[in-house]
Short mmCIF file of C-alpha atoms in Angstrom, two decimals:
data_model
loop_
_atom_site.label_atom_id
_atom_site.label_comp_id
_atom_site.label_asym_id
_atom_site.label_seq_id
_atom_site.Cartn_x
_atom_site.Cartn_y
_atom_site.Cartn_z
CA UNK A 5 -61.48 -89.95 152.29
CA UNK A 6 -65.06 -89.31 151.76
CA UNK A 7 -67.02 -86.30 153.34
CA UNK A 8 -69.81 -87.05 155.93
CA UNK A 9 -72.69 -85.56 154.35
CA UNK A 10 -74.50 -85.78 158.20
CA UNK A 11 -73.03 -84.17 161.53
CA UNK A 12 -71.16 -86.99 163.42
CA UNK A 13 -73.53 -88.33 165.77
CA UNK A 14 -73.54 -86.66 169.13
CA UNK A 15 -71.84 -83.28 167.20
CA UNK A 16 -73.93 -79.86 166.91
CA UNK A 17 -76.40 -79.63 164.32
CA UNK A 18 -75.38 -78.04 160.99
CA UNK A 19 -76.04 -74.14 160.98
CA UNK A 20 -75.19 -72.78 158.20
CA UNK A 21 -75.33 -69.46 158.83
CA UNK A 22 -72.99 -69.88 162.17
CA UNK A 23 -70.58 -72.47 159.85
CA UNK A 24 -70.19 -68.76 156.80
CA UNK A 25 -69.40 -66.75 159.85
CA UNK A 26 -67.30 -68.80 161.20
CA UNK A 27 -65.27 -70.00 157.85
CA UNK A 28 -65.02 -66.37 156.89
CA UNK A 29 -63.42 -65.76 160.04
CA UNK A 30 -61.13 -68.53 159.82
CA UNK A 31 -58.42 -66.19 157.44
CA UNK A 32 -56.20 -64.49 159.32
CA UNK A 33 -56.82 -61.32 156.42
CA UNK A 34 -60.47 -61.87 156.72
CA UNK A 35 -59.77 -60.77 161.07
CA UNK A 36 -57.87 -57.83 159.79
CA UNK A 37 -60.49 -56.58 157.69
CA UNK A 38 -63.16 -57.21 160.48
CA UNK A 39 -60.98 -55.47 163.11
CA UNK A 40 -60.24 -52.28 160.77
CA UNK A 41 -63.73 -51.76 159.82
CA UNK A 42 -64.56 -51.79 163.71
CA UNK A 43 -62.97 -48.34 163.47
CA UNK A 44 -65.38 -47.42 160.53
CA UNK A 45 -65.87 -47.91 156.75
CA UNK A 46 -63.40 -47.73 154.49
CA UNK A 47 -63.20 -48.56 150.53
CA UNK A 48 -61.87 -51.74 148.91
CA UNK A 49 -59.29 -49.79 147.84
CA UNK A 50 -57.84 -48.38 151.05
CA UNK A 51 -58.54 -51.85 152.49
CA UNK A 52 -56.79 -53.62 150.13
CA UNK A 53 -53.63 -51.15 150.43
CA UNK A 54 -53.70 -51.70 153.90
CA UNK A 55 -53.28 -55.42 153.44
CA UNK A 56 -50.93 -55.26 150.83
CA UNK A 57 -52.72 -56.85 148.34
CA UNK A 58 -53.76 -56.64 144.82
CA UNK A 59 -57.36 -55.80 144.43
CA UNK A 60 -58.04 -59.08 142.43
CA UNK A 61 -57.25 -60.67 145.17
CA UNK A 62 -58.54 -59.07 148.01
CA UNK A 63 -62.18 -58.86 146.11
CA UNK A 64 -62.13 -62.69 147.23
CA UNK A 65 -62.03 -61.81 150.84
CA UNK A 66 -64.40 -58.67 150.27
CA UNK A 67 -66.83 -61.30 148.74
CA UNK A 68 -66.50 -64.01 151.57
CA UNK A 69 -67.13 -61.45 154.12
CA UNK A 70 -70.09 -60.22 152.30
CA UNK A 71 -71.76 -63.74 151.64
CA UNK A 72 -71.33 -64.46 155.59
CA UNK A 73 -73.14 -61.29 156.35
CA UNK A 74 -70.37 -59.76 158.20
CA UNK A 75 -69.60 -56.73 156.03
CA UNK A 76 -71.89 -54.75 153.33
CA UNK A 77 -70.54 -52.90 150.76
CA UNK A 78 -72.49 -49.97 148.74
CA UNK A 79 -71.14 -48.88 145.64
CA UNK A 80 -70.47 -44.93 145.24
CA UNK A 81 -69.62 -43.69 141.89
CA UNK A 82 -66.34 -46.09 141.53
CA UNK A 83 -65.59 -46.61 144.57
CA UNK A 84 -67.18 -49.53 146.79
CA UNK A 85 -67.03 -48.94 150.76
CA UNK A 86 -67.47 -51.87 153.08
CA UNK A 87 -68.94 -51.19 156.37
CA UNK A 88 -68.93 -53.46 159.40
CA UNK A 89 -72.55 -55.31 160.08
CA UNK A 90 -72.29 -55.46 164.03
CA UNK A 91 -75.37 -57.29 164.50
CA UNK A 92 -74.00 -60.59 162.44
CA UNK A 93 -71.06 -60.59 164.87
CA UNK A 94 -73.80 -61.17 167.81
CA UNK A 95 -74.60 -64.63 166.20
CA UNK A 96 -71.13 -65.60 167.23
CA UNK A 97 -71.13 -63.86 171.10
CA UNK A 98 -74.52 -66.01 171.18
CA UNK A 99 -73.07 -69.66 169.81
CA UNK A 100 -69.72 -68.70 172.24
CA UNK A 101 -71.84 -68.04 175.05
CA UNK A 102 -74.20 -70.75 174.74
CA UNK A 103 -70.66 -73.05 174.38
CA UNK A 104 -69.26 -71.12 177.65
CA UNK A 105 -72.32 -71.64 180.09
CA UNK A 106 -72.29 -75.32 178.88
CA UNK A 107 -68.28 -75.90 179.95
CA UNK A 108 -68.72 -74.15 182.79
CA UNK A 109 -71.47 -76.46 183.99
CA UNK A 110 -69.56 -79.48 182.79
CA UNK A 111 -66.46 -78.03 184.75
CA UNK A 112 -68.24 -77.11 187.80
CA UNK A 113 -70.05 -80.57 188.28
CA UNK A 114 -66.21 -81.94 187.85
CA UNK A 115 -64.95 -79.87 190.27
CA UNK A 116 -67.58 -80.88 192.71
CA UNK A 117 -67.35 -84.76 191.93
CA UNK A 118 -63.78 -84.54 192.48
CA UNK A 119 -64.05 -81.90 195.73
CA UNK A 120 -66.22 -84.44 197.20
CA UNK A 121 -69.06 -81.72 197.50
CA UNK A 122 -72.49 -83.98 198.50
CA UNK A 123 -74.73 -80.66 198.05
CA UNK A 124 -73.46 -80.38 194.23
CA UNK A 125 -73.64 -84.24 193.24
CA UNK A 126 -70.59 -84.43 194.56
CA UNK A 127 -68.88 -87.57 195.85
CA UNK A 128 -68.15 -87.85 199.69
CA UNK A 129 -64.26 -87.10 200.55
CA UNK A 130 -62.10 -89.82 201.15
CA UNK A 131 -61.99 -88.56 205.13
CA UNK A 132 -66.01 -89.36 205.05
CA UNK A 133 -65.68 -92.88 203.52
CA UNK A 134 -62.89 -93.92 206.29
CA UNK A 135 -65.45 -92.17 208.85
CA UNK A 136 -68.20 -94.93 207.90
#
């Protein structure tokens, strides 16, 4: 099957920076490591320990967390710390935000279509149609 190269018409635009966060996010290890550094920094190492990995393989996550902004690591003597960049997780409350006003719109003009509410676009009630 071949990739579309374009959004699918009437999608969201492509934002890159919102699509790293989210696909580093999308590994269940990746969470981990975001929710354990909300407690404070700790090294690769202890990080890796903590997820029962080998540090080989747990570099990969440190790396996909680091190239979607959400973590920085600084390198002291031998051992690298990864710290928790707070103000890359505010580009998702913003996109989830934006997302929940927009439902809630859609869902309130629902509920008032199907309420029969006139003063919200609103259809009349059934009771007001017979009364005509």
């Amino acid at each position: 099957m071949a990739k579309l190269s374009t959004p699918v018409a009437g999608s969201a635009p492509a934002e890159p920076e919102l699509d790293g966060v989210f696909l580093a996010l999308a590994d269940p290890t990746r969470r981990a490591v975001i929710h354990r550094l909300g407690v404070g920094s700790a090294s690769v190492g202890d990080l890796a320990a903590e997820a029962a990995m080998t540090l080989p393989s747990f570099l990969k996550h440190v790396r996909m967390l680091e190239r979607s902004g959400l973590i920085r690591t600084h390198k002291d003597g031998r051992v690298r710390t990864c710290e928790l960049d707070r103000d890359r997780l505010g580009v998702v409350d913003g996109w989830l935000a934006q997302q929940r006003r927009l439902w809630e719109e859609r869902t309130d003009r629902l509920e008032s279509f199907v309420t029969g509410n006139p003063e919200t676009g609103g259809d009349a009630t059934a009771d007001e149609r017979n009364e005509s």
